[in-house]
């Protein structure tokens, strides 16, 4: 395929690179076309490796040879001019790529309930808020997948309250814990599942706090 256009211009990428060699860099990061001399005092080697002059000037560079850029990088400290509090604050922001999570805005309905001093509309229903017998008054309640799995692990029934589920949890702990089995640790995996299951239920709003 002819890469030249009708006006005689070579439109290929390779041709563009030949005309503009400034962007050519080796795999090591060296600028192969750099004509600079190493900025380290007394060094006459080619300066093919760039390094920012300071944490506050990241778009202005020194140019070093391979040996001196390594030496410079070993001494580099981005937080050199910041206080400990500023450094910790920056590291905290970096955890979310400086894009902190913002809370969801309340819906119109939630805002209306809030004006009445009610944070959760289920509070209006009291103990009936967590009951969902279904069309025929039976069957499984609709629970989040993690809570449904937790209930299966604890062998608990859907209409049980938290105290009842906790009682089942304690019974399983007594059966599985090594201290109750002469140090036998063969059931530690099941024990970990039971502990995980109770963690899903104990703070859930989907179960009554009392009988």
Coordinates of C-alpha atoms in Angstrom, one line a residue:
X1 CA 0.0 0.0 0.0
X2 CA 1.4 3.4 -1.0
X3 CA 1.5 5.5 2.2
X4 CA 2.1 8.8 0.3
X5 CA -0.8 11.1 -0.3
X6 CA -1.6 12.5 -3.7
X7 CA 0.4 15.7 -2.9
X8 CA 3.6 13.8 -2.4
X9 CA 3.8 13.8 1.4
X10 CA 4.9 10.6 3.3
X11 CA 2.2 10.1 5.9
X12 CA 3.8 7.0 7.6
X13 CA 4.6 6.8 11.3
X14 CA 8.2 5.7 10.6
X15 CA 8.7 8.8 8.5
X16 CA 7.4 11.1 11.2
X17 CA 9.8 9.5 13.7
X18 CA 12.8 10.1 11.4
X19 CA 11.9 13.8 11.1
X20 CA 11.3 14.2 14.8
X21 CA 13.8 12.1 16.7
X22 CA 13.3 13.9 20.0
X23 CA 10.9 11.3 21.4
X24 CA 13.3 8.4 20.9
X25 CA 14.0 6.7 24.2
X26 CA 15.7 3.3 24.9
X27 CA 14.2 0.6 27.1
X28 CA 16.3 1.9 30.1
X29 CA 14.8 5.3 29.9
X30 CA 17.8 6.9 28.3
X31 CA 17.3 9.6 25.7
X32 CA 19.3 8.2 22.8
X33 CA 19.3 11.5 20.9
X34 CA 20.4 13.7 23.9
X35 CA 23.5 15.8 23.1
X36 CA 23.8 17.0 26.7
X37 CA 26.7 16.5 29.1
X38 CA 26.0 15.0 32.6
X39 CA 25.0 17.8 35.0
X40 CA 27.0 16.2 37.9
X41 CA 30.0 18.4 38.7
X42 CA 33.2 17.2 37.0
X43 CA 31.4 14.5 34.9
X44 CA 31.9 14.6 31.1
X45 CA 29.8 11.5 30.3
X46 CA 26.7 12.0 28.1
X47 CA 23.6 13.2 30.0
X48 CA 20.9 10.8 28.7
X49 CA 18.8 10.4 31.9
X50 CA 16.6 13.2 33.1
X51 CA 15.6 13.8 36.8
X52 CA 13.3 16.5 38.2
X53 CA 15.1 19.3 40.0
X54 CA 12.9 19.2 43.1
X55 CA 9.5 18.0 44.3
X56 CA 8.2 21.6 43.6
X57 CA 9.6 21.7 40.1
X58 CA 8.7 18.5 38.4
X59 CA 8.7 19.8 34.8
X60 CA 12.3 21.1 34.9
X61 CA 15.1 18.5 34.8
X62 CA 18.7 17.8 35.4
X63 CA 20.4 15.5 32.9
X64 CA 22.8 12.8 34.2
X65 CA 24.7 9.9 33.0
X66 CA 23.5 6.4 34.1
X67 CA 25.8 6.3 37.2
X68 CA 24.9 9.7 38.5
X69 CA 21.2 9.5 37.9
X70 CA 21.2 6.4 40.1
X71 CA 23.0 8.3 42.8
X72 CA 20.6 11.2 42.4
X73 CA 17.5 8.9 42.6
X74 CA 18.8 7.2 45.8
X75 CA 18.9 10.6 47.5
X76 CA 15.5 11.7 46.1
X77 CA 12.8 12.4 48.7
X78 CA 9.5 13.7 47.4
X79 CA 8.5 14.8 51.0
X80 CA 11.8 16.4 51.8
X81 CA 10.3 19.9 52.1
X82 CA 7.0 18.9 53.8
X83 CA 6.1 18.5 57.4
X84 CA 5.2 15.1 58.9
X85 CA 1.5 16.1 59.0
X86 CA 1.6 17.2 55.3
X87 CA 3.3 14.0 54.3
X88 CA 0.7 11.8 56.1
X89 CA -2.1 13.9 54.6
X90 CA -0.7 13.4 51.1
X91 CA -0.3 9.6 51.6
X92 CA -3.9 9.5 52.8
X93 CA -5.1 11.3 49.7
X94 CA -3.0 9.0 47.5
X95 CA -5.0 6.0 48.8
X96 CA -7.9 7.2 46.7
X97 CA -5.8 8.7 43.9
X98 CA -6.8 12.1 45.3
X99 CA -10.4 11.4 44.5
X100 CA -12.1 10.9 47.9
X101 CA -15.4 9.0 48.1
X102 CA -18.3 11.3 48.5
X103 CA -21.4 10.2 50.4
X104 CA -24.5 9.5 48.3
X105 CA -27.1 12.3 48.3
X106 CA -30.3 11.5 50.0
X107 CA -33.3 10.7 47.8
X108 CA -36.4 12.9 48.0
X109 CA -38.1 10.3 50.1
X110 CA -35.2 9.9 52.5
X111 CA -35.1 13.7 52.9
X112 CA -38.8 13.8 53.7
X113 CA -38.4 11.2 56.4
X114 CA -35.4 13.0 57.8
X115 CA -37.5 16.2 58.2
X116 CA -39.7 14.1 60.5
X117 CA -36.7 13.0 62.5
X118 CA -36.7 9.5 61.1
X119 CA -33.4 8.2 59.6
X120 CA -34.8 4.8 58.5
X121 CA -38.4 4.5 57.2
X122 CA -38.4 0.9 58.5
X123 CA -38.5 2.3 62.1
X124 CA -42.1 3.3 61.5
X125 CA -43.1 -0.3 61.2
X126 CA -41.3 -1.4 64.4
X127 CA -40.7 -5.1 64.7
X128 CA -42.7 -5.8 61.6
X129 CA -40.1 -4.0 59.5
X130 CA -37.9 -7.1 59.0
X131 CA -40.7 -9.5 58.3
X132 CA -41.3 -10.5 54.7
X133 CA -43.5 -13.6 54.7
X134 CA -44.2 -13.3 50.9
X135 CA -47.4 -13.7 49.0
X136 CA -48.4 -17.0 50.7
X137 CA -47.1 -16.1 54.2
X138 CA -44.2 -18.5 54.0
X139 CA -40.9 -19.3 52.2
X140 CA -37.6 -17.6 52.5
X141 CA -37.2 -14.0 53.3
X142 CA -35.4 -11.8 50.9
X143 CA -32.0 -11.2 52.3
X144 CA -28.7 -10.0 50.8
X145 CA -26.6 -12.9 49.5
X146 CA -24.0 -12.6 52.3
X147 CA -26.7 -12.8 55.0
X148 CA -28.5 -15.6 53.3
X149 CA -25.2 -17.6 53.3
X150 CA -24.6 -16.7 56.9
X151 CA -28.1 -18.0 57.9
X152 CA -27.3 -21.3 56.1
X153 CA -24.0 -21.7 57.9
X154 CA -25.6 -21.0 61.3
X155 CA -28.5 -23.3 60.5
X156 CA -30.8 -20.5 61.6
X157 CA -34.5 -20.0 60.6
X158 CA -35.7 -16.9 58.9
X159 CA -38.1 -15.9 61.6
X160 CA -35.4 -16.0 64.4
X161 CA -34.4 -12.9 66.2
X162 CA -30.8 -11.9 66.8
X163 CA -30.7 -13.5 70.3
X164 CA -31.9 -16.7 68.9
X165 CA -29.3 -16.7 66.1
X166 CA -26.6 -15.8 68.6
X167 CA -27.6 -18.8 70.7
X168 CA -27.1 -21.0 67.6
X169 CA -23.8 -19.3 66.9
X170 CA -22.5 -20.0 70.4
X171 CA -23.6 -23.6 70.2
X172 CA -21.6 -24.1 67.0
X173 CA -18.6 -22.4 68.6
X174 CA -18.6 -24.9 71.5
X175 CA -18.7 -27.8 69.0
X176 CA -15.9 -26.5 66.7
X177 CA -13.5 -24.6 68.9
X178 CA -10.2 -26.5 69.6
X179 CA -10.4 -25.6 73.3
X180 CA -13.6 -27.6 73.5
X181 CA -12.1 -30.5 71.5
X182 CA -8.9 -31.3 73.3
X183 CA -6.8 -29.0 71.0
X184 CA -8.1 -30.6 67.8
X185 CA -7.8 -28.0 65.0
X186 CA -9.2 -30.1 62.2
X187 CA -12.4 -28.0 62.2
X188 CA -10.8 -24.5 62.2
X189 CA -12.1 -23.8 58.7
X190 CA -15.7 -24.5 59.7
X191 CA -15.1 -22.4 62.8
X192 CA -13.9 -19.4 60.7
X193 CA -17.0 -19.7 58.6
X194 CA -19.3 -19.6 61.7
X195 CA -17.5 -16.5 63.1
X196 CA -17.8 -14.9 59.7
X197 CA -21.5 -15.7 59.5
X198 CA -22.3 -14.1 62.9
X199 CA -20.3 -11.0 61.8
X200 CA -22.8 -10.6 58.9
X201 CA -25.8 -10.9 61.2
X202 CA -25.0 -9.1 64.4
X203 CA -25.1 -5.6 62.9
X204 CA -27.8 -6.3 60.3
X205 CA -31.1 -4.4 60.4
X206 CA -32.9 -7.3 58.9
X207 CA -33.4 -9.1 62.2
X208 CA -35.2 -8.3 65.4
X209 CA -33.0 -7.4 68.4
X210 CA -35.4 -9.1 70.8
X211 CA -37.9 -11.9 70.8

